[in-house]
Short mmCIF file of C-alpha atoms and ligand atoms in Angstrom, two decimals:
data_model
loop_
_atom_site.label_atom_id
_atom_site.label_comp_id
_atom_site.label_asym_id
_atom_site.label_seq_id
_atom_site.Cartn_x
_atom_site.Cartn_y
_atom_site.Cartn_z
CA MET A 12 0.26 -0.02 -0.04
CA ALA A 13 2.79 2.31 1.00
CA LYS A 14 4.52 1.27 -2.19
CA LEU A 15 1.48 2.26 -4.61
CA MET A 16 1.12 5.81 -2.34
CA VAL A 17 4.74 6.00 -3.45
CA LEU A 18 4.17 5.28 -6.92
CA THR A 19 0.94 7.56 -7.38
CA LEU A 20 2.67 10.23 -5.77
CA LEU A 21 5.98 9.65 -7.86
CA GLY A 22 3.47 9.81 -10.90
CA LEU A 23 1.53 13.05 -10.11
CA ALA A 24 5.12 14.58 -9.32
CA MET A 25 6.35 13.27 -13.27
CA THR A 26 3.00 14.49 -14.73
CA HIS A 27 3.60 17.76 -12.64
CA LEU A 28 7.27 17.72 -14.33
CA LYS A 29 5.79 16.99 -17.63
CA ASP A 30 3.48 20.13 -17.32
CA TYR A 31 6.79 22.10 -16.28
CA GLN A 32 8.50 20.82 -18.86
CA SER A 33 6.04 21.68 -21.80
CA SER A 34 5.67 25.12 -20.24
CA TYR A 35 9.00 25.47 -20.06
CA GLN A 36 9.27 24.52 -23.84
CA LYS A 37 6.71 27.40 -24.33
CA ARG A 38 8.73 29.93 -22.44
CA LEU A 39 11.91 29.45 -24.31
CA THR A 40 10.01 29.05 -27.56
CA ALA A 41 12.38 25.99 -27.65
CA PHE A 42 10.77 25.08 -31.28
CA ARG A 43 10.64 28.18 -33.15
CA GLU A 44 12.57 28.54 -36.39
CA VAL A 45 13.51 32.16 -37.64
CA GLU A 46 11.59 33.49 -41.01
CA PRO A 47 14.23 35.96 -42.19
CA VAL A 48 13.36 39.54 -42.35
CA ASP A 49 16.46 41.38 -44.22
CA LEU A 50 17.87 44.65 -44.15
CA PRO A 51 20.40 46.19 -46.79
CA ASN A 52 23.31 48.11 -46.03
CA CYS A 53 24.26 46.12 -42.65
CA ASN A 54 28.10 45.00 -41.86
CA LEU A 55 29.24 43.23 -39.20
CA VAL A 56 31.55 45.46 -36.52
CA LYS A 57 35.18 44.57 -36.81
CA GLY A 58 36.82 44.30 -33.27
CA ILE A 59 33.97 42.66 -31.94
CA GLU A 60 33.83 38.94 -31.63
CA THR A 61 32.50 38.09 -28.28
CA GLY A 62 30.03 40.04 -27.28
CA SER A 63 28.42 43.78 -27.14
CA GLU A 64 25.42 42.67 -25.34
CA ASP A 65 24.36 45.96 -23.97
CA LEU A 66 25.46 49.32 -25.44
CA GLU A 67 24.21 52.71 -25.24
CA ILE A 68 24.18 55.40 -28.24
CA LEU A 69 24.90 59.35 -26.31
CA PRO A 70 23.09 61.98 -28.29
CA ASN A 71 26.48 62.98 -29.95
CA GLY A 72 26.39 59.57 -31.74
CA LEU A 73 29.03 58.08 -29.38
CA ALA A 74 28.30 54.45 -28.43
CA LEU A 75 29.47 52.47 -25.43
CA ILE A 76 29.19 48.59 -25.65
CA SER A 77 29.56 46.44 -23.01
CA SER A 78 31.96 43.34 -24.11
CA GLY A 79 33.00 39.77 -22.73
CA LEU A 80 30.04 38.87 -20.40
CA LYS A 81 30.70 35.67 -18.66
CA PHE A 82 27.46 34.17 -17.20
CA PRO A 83 26.82 30.98 -15.93
CA GLY A 84 24.69 28.76 -18.79
CA ILE A 85 25.68 31.11 -21.46
CA LYS A 86 28.48 30.84 -24.22
CA SER A 87 31.21 32.57 -24.14
CA PHE A 88 34.14 32.61 -26.86
CA ASP A 89 37.02 34.00 -24.46
CA PRO A 90 36.23 32.79 -20.79
CA ASP A 91 39.43 33.47 -19.52
CA LYS A 92 39.46 37.04 -20.86
CA PRO A 93 37.84 39.99 -18.51
CA GLY A 94 35.07 41.74 -20.32
CA LYS A 95 35.88 45.42 -21.62
CA ILE A 96 33.64 48.65 -22.65
CA LEU A 97 34.37 49.53 -25.89
CA LEU A 98 33.98 53.00 -27.75
CA MET A 99 32.46 53.31 -31.25
CA ASP A 100 31.75 56.80 -33.26
CA LEU A 101 28.43 56.58 -35.31
CA ASN A 102 29.22 59.76 -36.68
CA GLU A 103 32.01 58.44 -39.19
CA GLU A 104 31.90 56.84 -42.42
CA ASP A 105 33.46 53.62 -41.41
CA PRO A 106 33.34 53.60 -37.57
CA GLU A 107 36.17 51.47 -35.51
CA VAL A 108 35.78 50.29 -31.89
CA LEU A 109 38.39 50.86 -29.52
CA GLU A 110 38.62 49.66 -25.95
CA LEU A 111 38.12 52.41 -23.11
CA ARG A 112 41.18 52.00 -20.89
CA ILE A 113 39.94 51.91 -17.33
CA SER A 114 41.71 54.13 -14.90
CA GLY A 115 41.17 54.32 -10.82
CA SER A 116 43.29 52.60 -8.21
CA LYS A 117 40.56 50.66 -6.53
CA PHE A 118 39.10 48.50 -9.65
CA ASN A 119 40.03 45.42 -10.22
CA THR A 120 40.00 45.34 -14.12
CA SER A 121 41.08 41.44 -14.02
CA SER A 122 37.42 40.60 -13.02
CA PHE A 123 35.49 42.96 -14.83
CA ASN A 124 32.68 41.34 -16.38
CA PRO A 125 30.27 44.01 -17.71
CA HIS A 126 26.69 43.20 -18.21
CA GLY A 127 23.54 45.77 -18.48
CA ILE A 128 25.31 49.53 -18.98
CA SER A 129 23.15 52.62 -18.60
CA THR A 130 24.82 56.82 -19.08
CA PHE A 131 23.76 59.70 -17.29
CA THR A 132 24.74 63.34 -18.19
CA ASP A 133 24.45 65.79 -16.04
CA GLU A 134 23.85 69.75 -16.33
CA ASP A 135 27.74 70.45 -16.66
CA ASN A 136 27.99 67.87 -19.58
CA THR A 137 29.76 65.34 -17.57
CA VAL A 138 28.86 61.87 -18.82
CA TYR A 139 28.73 59.14 -15.94
CA LEU A 140 28.48 55.57 -17.34
CA LEU A 141 26.81 53.06 -14.95
CA VAL A 142 27.62 49.18 -15.40
CA VAL A 143 26.25 45.83 -14.10
CA ASN A 144 29.30 44.22 -13.56
CA HIS A 145 29.72 40.28 -12.00
CA PRO A 146 33.08 40.02 -10.52
CA ASP A 147 33.57 36.75 -9.31
CA ALA A 148 30.00 35.67 -10.11
CA LYS A 149 28.63 38.54 -7.72
CA SER A 150 26.43 41.67 -8.50
CA THR A 151 27.89 44.96 -8.39
CA VAL A 152 27.10 48.55 -10.12
CA GLU A 153 30.44 49.69 -11.44
CA LEU A 154 30.39 54.31 -11.49
CA PHE A 155 32.36 55.62 -14.00
CA LYS A 156 33.35 59.11 -15.25
CA PHE A 157 33.82 58.79 -19.20
CA GLN A 158 36.43 60.87 -20.33
CA LYS A 159 35.93 61.38 -23.82
CA GLU A 160 39.30 63.25 -25.06
CA GLU A 161 41.23 60.53 -23.05
CA LYS A 162 39.30 57.84 -24.41
CA SER A 163 38.67 56.24 -20.84
CA LEU A 164 36.62 55.69 -18.00
CA LEU A 165 37.27 56.71 -14.37
CA HIS A 166 36.33 54.41 -11.76
CA LEU A 167 34.79 56.41 -9.02
CA LYS A 168 32.68 53.93 -7.15
CA THR A 169 31.38 50.43 -6.35
CA ILE A 170 27.86 50.23 -5.29
CA ARG A 171 26.51 46.52 -3.46
CA HIS A 172 23.31 46.25 -1.69
CA LYS A 173 21.42 43.00 -0.95
CA LEU A 174 18.53 43.96 -2.66
CA LEU A 175 20.95 44.28 -6.17
CA ALA A 176 22.27 40.33 -5.94
CA SER A 177 20.99 39.28 -9.23
CA LEU A 178 21.52 42.02 -11.49
CA ASN A 179 21.12 42.31 -15.07
CA ASP A 180 20.30 45.86 -16.39
CA ILE A 181 20.22 49.44 -15.30
CA VAL A 182 18.66 52.87 -16.55
CA ALA A 183 20.12 55.88 -14.75
CA VAL A 184 18.33 58.44 -13.60
CA GLY A 185 21.36 60.08 -12.02
CA PRO A 186 24.68 59.37 -11.22
CA GLU A 187 24.05 57.13 -7.99
CA HIS A 188 20.45 56.69 -8.77
CA PHE A 189 19.04 54.27 -10.69
CA TYR A 190 16.20 51.21 -11.32
CA ALA A 191 17.57 48.20 -12.33
CA THR A 192 16.52 44.59 -13.16
CA ASN A 193 17.16 41.15 -10.97
CA ASP A 194 16.66 38.28 -13.26
CA HIS A 195 16.23 35.86 -10.64
CA TYR A 196 15.46 35.76 -7.14
CA PHE A 197 18.10 33.36 -5.94
CA VAL A 198 22.01 33.89 -6.17
CA ASP A 199 22.81 30.52 -5.83
CA HIS A 200 23.35 29.05 -9.37
CA TYR A 201 21.73 25.74 -8.88
CA LEU A 202 18.48 27.45 -7.04
CA LYS A 203 18.50 30.03 -10.16
CA SER A 204 18.08 27.16 -12.15
CA TRP A 205 15.36 25.52 -10.68
CA GLU A 206 13.90 28.73 -10.32
CA VAL A 207 13.86 29.39 -14.30
CA TYR A 208 12.48 25.85 -14.94
CA LEU A 209 9.68 25.90 -12.58
CA GLY A 210 8.62 29.35 -13.55
CA LEU A 211 8.63 30.66 -10.31
CA SER A 212 8.26 34.62 -11.44
CA TRP A 213 10.25 35.61 -8.62
CA SER A 214 12.25 37.94 -10.66
CA TYR A 215 12.10 41.81 -9.25
CA VAL A 216 13.00 45.72 -10.11
CA VAL A 217 14.87 47.60 -7.73
CA TYR A 218 14.79 51.41 -7.56
CA TYR A 219 18.25 52.20 -5.77
CA SER A 220 19.60 55.90 -4.80
CA PRO A 221 22.06 56.63 -1.85
CA ASN A 222 19.46 57.09 0.69
CA GLU A 223 16.76 54.60 -0.14
CA VAL A 224 16.70 51.57 -1.67
CA LYS A 225 13.12 49.23 -2.44
CA VAL A 226 11.58 46.89 -4.74
CA VAL A 227 9.30 48.60 -6.80
CA ALA A 228 7.81 46.16 -9.28
CA ASP A 229 8.04 42.23 -8.95
CA GLY A 230 6.54 38.70 -10.04
CA PHE A 231 8.73 38.35 -13.24
CA ASP A 232 9.64 35.66 -15.08
CA PHE A 233 13.08 36.78 -15.65
CA ALA A 234 13.05 40.46 -15.74
CA ASN A 235 15.49 41.65 -18.11
CA GLY A 236 15.73 45.06 -19.90
CA ILE A 237 14.66 48.27 -18.59
CA ASN A 238 14.51 51.76 -19.84
CA ILE A 239 12.45 54.64 -19.31
CA SER A 240 10.72 57.33 -21.73
CA PRO A 241 12.57 60.51 -22.90
CA ASP A 242 10.20 62.54 -20.88
CA GLY A 243 10.94 60.06 -18.15
CA LYS A 244 7.16 59.71 -17.16
CA TYR A 245 7.40 55.79 -17.84
CA VAL A 246 9.48 52.83 -17.71
CA TYR A 247 9.51 50.18 -19.39
CA ILE A 248 10.21 46.25 -18.29
CA SER A 249 11.19 43.55 -20.60
CA GLU A 250 10.01 39.91 -19.02
CA LEU A 251 11.70 37.63 -20.94
CA LEU A 252 10.32 34.31 -20.25
CA ALA A 253 6.90 35.63 -20.79
CA HIS A 254 7.97 37.31 -23.73
CA LYS A 255 6.27 40.80 -22.45
CA ILE A 256 7.31 43.97 -22.77
CA HIS A 257 5.26 46.29 -19.73
CA VAL A 258 4.65 49.67 -19.25
CA TYR A 259 4.83 51.28 -15.58
CA GLU A 260 4.26 55.23 -14.71
CA LYS A 261 6.98 56.43 -12.94
CA HIS A 262 5.81 58.68 -10.05
CA ALA A 263 7.58 61.68 -8.25
CA ASN A 264 8.47 59.30 -5.03
CA TRP A 265 10.20 56.76 -7.65
CA THR A 266 7.26 54.17 -6.95
CA LEU A 267 6.05 52.31 -10.22
CA THR A 268 2.61 51.43 -10.86
CA SER A 269 1.77 48.93 -13.35
CA LEU A 270 -0.51 50.69 -16.50
CA LYS A 271 -1.68 47.16 -17.04
CA LYS A 272 -0.36 47.83 -20.53
CA SER A 273 1.92 45.16 -21.72
CA LEU A 274 2.54 43.90 -25.39
CA ALA A 275 2.79 40.27 -26.04
CA PHE A 276 5.49 38.68 -28.51
CA ASN A 277 6.21 35.08 -29.79
CA THR A 278 10.13 35.95 -29.10
CA LEU A 279 12.67 36.51 -26.01
CA VAL A 280 12.51 40.12 -25.37
CA ASP A 281 15.98 41.23 -23.62
CA ASN A 282 17.14 44.79 -23.95
CA ILE A 283 14.99 47.88 -24.49
CA SER A 284 16.74 50.76 -25.82
CA VAL A 285 14.42 54.27 -26.24
CA ASP A 286 14.57 56.21 -29.18
CA PRO A 287 15.30 59.80 -27.52
CA VAL A 288 13.83 61.51 -30.58
CA THR A 289 10.77 59.61 -31.51
CA GLY A 290 10.28 57.48 -28.33
CA ASP A 291 10.15 54.22 -30.12
CA LEU A 292 11.34 50.92 -28.53
CA TRP A 293 14.08 49.04 -30.09
CA ILE A 294 14.10 45.59 -28.66
CA GLY A 295 17.05 43.05 -29.19
CA CYS A 296 15.40 39.32 -28.90
CA HIS A 297 15.89 35.92 -29.20
CA PRO A 298 13.65 33.79 -31.40
CA ASN A 299 14.50 30.64 -29.88
CA GLY A 300 15.77 30.72 -26.03
CA MET A 301 16.81 27.21 -26.21
CA ARG A 302 19.34 27.74 -28.44
CA ILE A 303 20.60 30.86 -26.31
CA PHE A 304 20.65 29.03 -22.96
CA PHE A 305 21.96 25.86 -24.17
CA TYR A 306 24.54 26.46 -26.55
CA ASP A 307 25.05 24.08 -29.47
CA PRO A 308 27.38 24.81 -32.58
CA GLU A 309 24.95 22.99 -34.41
CA HIS A 310 21.96 24.71 -33.63
CA ILE A 311 23.02 28.32 -33.39
CA PRO A 312 20.78 30.88 -31.88
CA GLY A 313 19.56 33.64 -34.38
CA SER A 314 18.70 37.21 -33.63
CA GLU A 315 15.83 39.25 -34.20
CA VAL A 316 14.94 43.25 -33.62
CA ILE A 317 11.75 44.65 -32.84
CA GLN A 318 10.39 48.02 -33.14
CA ILE A 319 7.64 49.71 -31.15
CA GLN A 320 6.04 52.91 -32.08
CA ASN A 321 3.34 54.58 -30.18
CA ILE A 322 3.33 52.39 -27.33
CA LEU A 323 1.48 54.77 -24.69
CA THR A 324 -1.73 54.52 -27.71
CA GLU A 325 -4.31 52.36 -28.44
CA GLU A 326 -2.77 50.91 -31.44
CA PRO A 327 0.80 50.34 -30.68
CA LYS A 328 2.92 49.86 -33.94
CA VAL A 329 5.02 46.84 -34.03
CA THR A 330 7.75 45.63 -36.58
CA VAL A 331 10.17 42.97 -36.95
CA VAL A 332 12.70 44.95 -38.56
CA TYR A 333 15.65 42.46 -38.67
CA ALA A 334 15.60 38.51 -38.45
CA GLU A 335 18.34 36.04 -38.94
CA ASN A 336 18.87 32.81 -38.59
CA GLY A 337 22.39 32.81 -36.73
CA THR A 338 24.48 32.78 -40.05
CA VAL A 339 25.32 36.15 -39.99
CA LEU A 340 24.60 37.48 -36.04
CA GLN A 341 24.11 34.97 -33.07
CA GLY A 342 21.69 35.99 -30.21
CA SER A 343 21.20 39.37 -31.00
CA SER A 344 20.37 41.39 -27.39
CA VAL A 345 20.10 44.93 -27.90
CA ALA A 346 19.54 47.22 -30.73
CA SER A 347 19.86 51.08 -30.81
CA VAL A 348 19.66 53.80 -33.46
CA TYR A 349 21.08 56.84 -34.08
CA LYS A 350 20.35 59.28 -37.08
CA GLY A 351 18.80 56.39 -39.02
CA LYS A 352 21.36 54.05 -38.62
CA LEU A 353 21.18 50.83 -36.68
CA LEU A 354 23.32 49.26 -34.02
CA ILE A 355 22.75 45.56 -33.04
CA GLY A 356 24.48 43.81 -30.45
CA THR A 357 24.55 40.12 -29.24
CA VAL A 358 25.15 38.55 -25.71
CA PHE A 359 28.38 36.72 -26.70
CA HIS A 360 29.45 37.02 -30.41
CA LYS A 361 29.42 40.06 -32.95
CA ALA A 362 27.86 43.02 -33.73
CA LEU A 363 26.08 44.36 -36.67
CA TYR A 364 26.10 47.94 -38.00
CA CYS A 365 23.25 48.74 -40.63
CA LYS A 366 23.11 52.30 -42.56
CA PRO A 367 19.87 53.61 -44.17
C1 NAG B 269 41.45 40.64 -9.28
O1 NAG B 269 40.55 39.84 -9.57
C2 NAG B 269 40.98 38.53 -9.74
C3 NAG B 269 40.19 37.97 -10.85
O2 NAG B 269 39.10 37.39 -9.98
C4 NAG B 269 41.71 37.76 -8.57
O3 NAG B 269 42.39 36.66 -8.62
C5 NAG B 269 42.43 38.71 -7.91
O4 NAG B 269 42.48 38.27 -6.64
C6 NAG B 269 41.92 40.29 -7.94
N1 NAG B 269 42.54 41.07 -7.22
C7 NAG B 269 42.77 41.81 -6.11
C8 NAG B 269 43.54 42.43 -5.60
O5 NAG B 269 41.15 42.10 -5.76
C1 NAG B 270 20.96 42.84 -22.65
O1 NAG B 270 21.24 42.02 -23.09
C2 NAG B 270 21.76 40.75 -22.51
C3 NAG B 270 21.98 39.78 -23.29
O2 NAG B 270 20.71 38.77 -22.39
C4 NAG B 270 21.06 40.69 -21.28
O3 NAG B 270 21.65 39.58 -20.52
C5 NAG B 270 21.11 41.80 -20.50
O4 NAG B 270 20.57 41.62 -19.38
C6 NAG B 270 20.69 43.06 -21.10
N1 NAG B 270 20.89 44.18 -20.81
C7 NAG B 270 20.27 45.12 -20.89
C8 NAG B 270 20.96 46.47 -20.75
O5 NAG B 270 19.02 44.99 -20.77
C1 NAG B 271 4.12 57.06 -4.43
O1 NAG B 271 3.20 58.49 -5.25
C2 NAG B 271 2.01 57.86 -5.67
C3 NAG B 271 1.22 58.59 -6.38
O2 NAG B 271 1.10 59.79 -6.03
C4 NAG B 271 0.99 57.21 -4.47
O3 NAG B 271 -0.07 56.46 -4.85
C5 NAG B 271 1.88 56.42 -3.59
O4 NAG B 271 0.95 55.77 -2.54
C6 NAG B 271 3.16 56.85 -3.32
N1 NAG B 271 4.15 55.79 -2.58
C7 NAG B 271 4.70 56.04 -1.22
C8 NAG B 271 5.37 54.87 -1.13
O5 NAG B 271 4.85 57.13 -0.58
C1 NAG B 272 19.94 30.55 -42.53
O1 NAG B 272 19.88 31.33 -43.47
C2 NAG B 272 20.27 31.30 -44.82
C3 NAG B 272 19.81 32.90 -45.68
O2 NAG B 272 18.84 32.62 -45.52
C4 NAG B 272 20.65 30.29 -45.47
O3 NAG B 272 21.51 30.32 -47.05
C5 NAG B 272 20.67 28.89 -44.58
O4 NAG B 272 20.86 27.97 -45.37
C6 NAG B 272 20.24 29.21 -43.29
N1 NAG B 272 20.86 28.00 -42.58
C7 NAG B 272 19.77 26.95 -41.13
C8 NAG B 272 20.67 26.24 -40.49
O5 NAG B 272 18.80 27.24 -41.48
#
């Protein structure tokens, strides 16, 4: 009798695991193949071979790019080299990338592992670069001053907090003032993998300032990209494994209220970039999550870029601008525009630059 019970329980558990498995495959859009959407005048960026996982284009056309991410479960083509921040001037006809030198006595460049980045420009035109860093598998936010003439980054500060434990992306609203996504609730790698497998949706978003740190939104199935509208009134959050972009209203006290407005897609939505001129959202996406989380050279991940216009209206316009099966570009994670040019970054692969 006891055995029967054990068997029944095991059977029940197995049925449930099957449910979990099928839901897991759905969340990872495991069976999707990409239908190509071509763009003319695109070239791979010379000098980017090991990722361009996040990038930001300043209003003057200088692009800052984080490269060389090492993240559990994600492919790296150069696992022994530290990560770096690259600079590219989109005003040039044929821009080259160069690595920004990092100065500052306390910063350890050997363990630099940059992930999401964001800039903030103050009234004096000083540009601050905030970088999510994973030194030795931890999560910190590094604050740098971008020194344009010297082509370098001066390290000013490392920010740590227990609510900044599984960081992914960041959007700065001041030098030491930001919203950030934690893509997992757990910090431990083993527990993280169960959290994702079971779809617990415990991932959350944090507001950080030197005086106050608080959770402002939670219940996400892998909160990933985060960004803010040009007028500063709305915050956009991408929920990778639910395939959704959520719109939040930002209040004077920095809390967020869900507008209950979310757009759903058939792709894993990663970084969100906002066009400062039009307010359009540009999203780097993973058409097939299985291929990005379980790298297999025989089944490489493709790339997909989506543009959302008029997101606040009744009828936002969604356009797949670019889609490709990975032969050219693997694992697009971010896309951003400057004067009609489009720069597409990837988690661990190359970068693509398209001219109008
Ligand atoms: C810098 O990081 C490397 C790589 O993680 C580590 O081996 C080294 O001990 C660190 N140095 C300092 C001064 O912490
Ligand atoms: C950008 O994309 C990478 C690739 O998945 C992701 O891990 C990272 O969190 C994203 N960063 C931002 C700025 O959204
Ligand atoms: C923040 O502001 C919003 C809008 O005014 C208000 O509804 C909310 O209660 C405030 N929250 C806190 C914690 O003060
Ligand atoms: C990917 O797309 C290219 C161009 O459309 C095509 O030549 C190639 O066979 C495709 N590769 C796979 C693995 O489907």
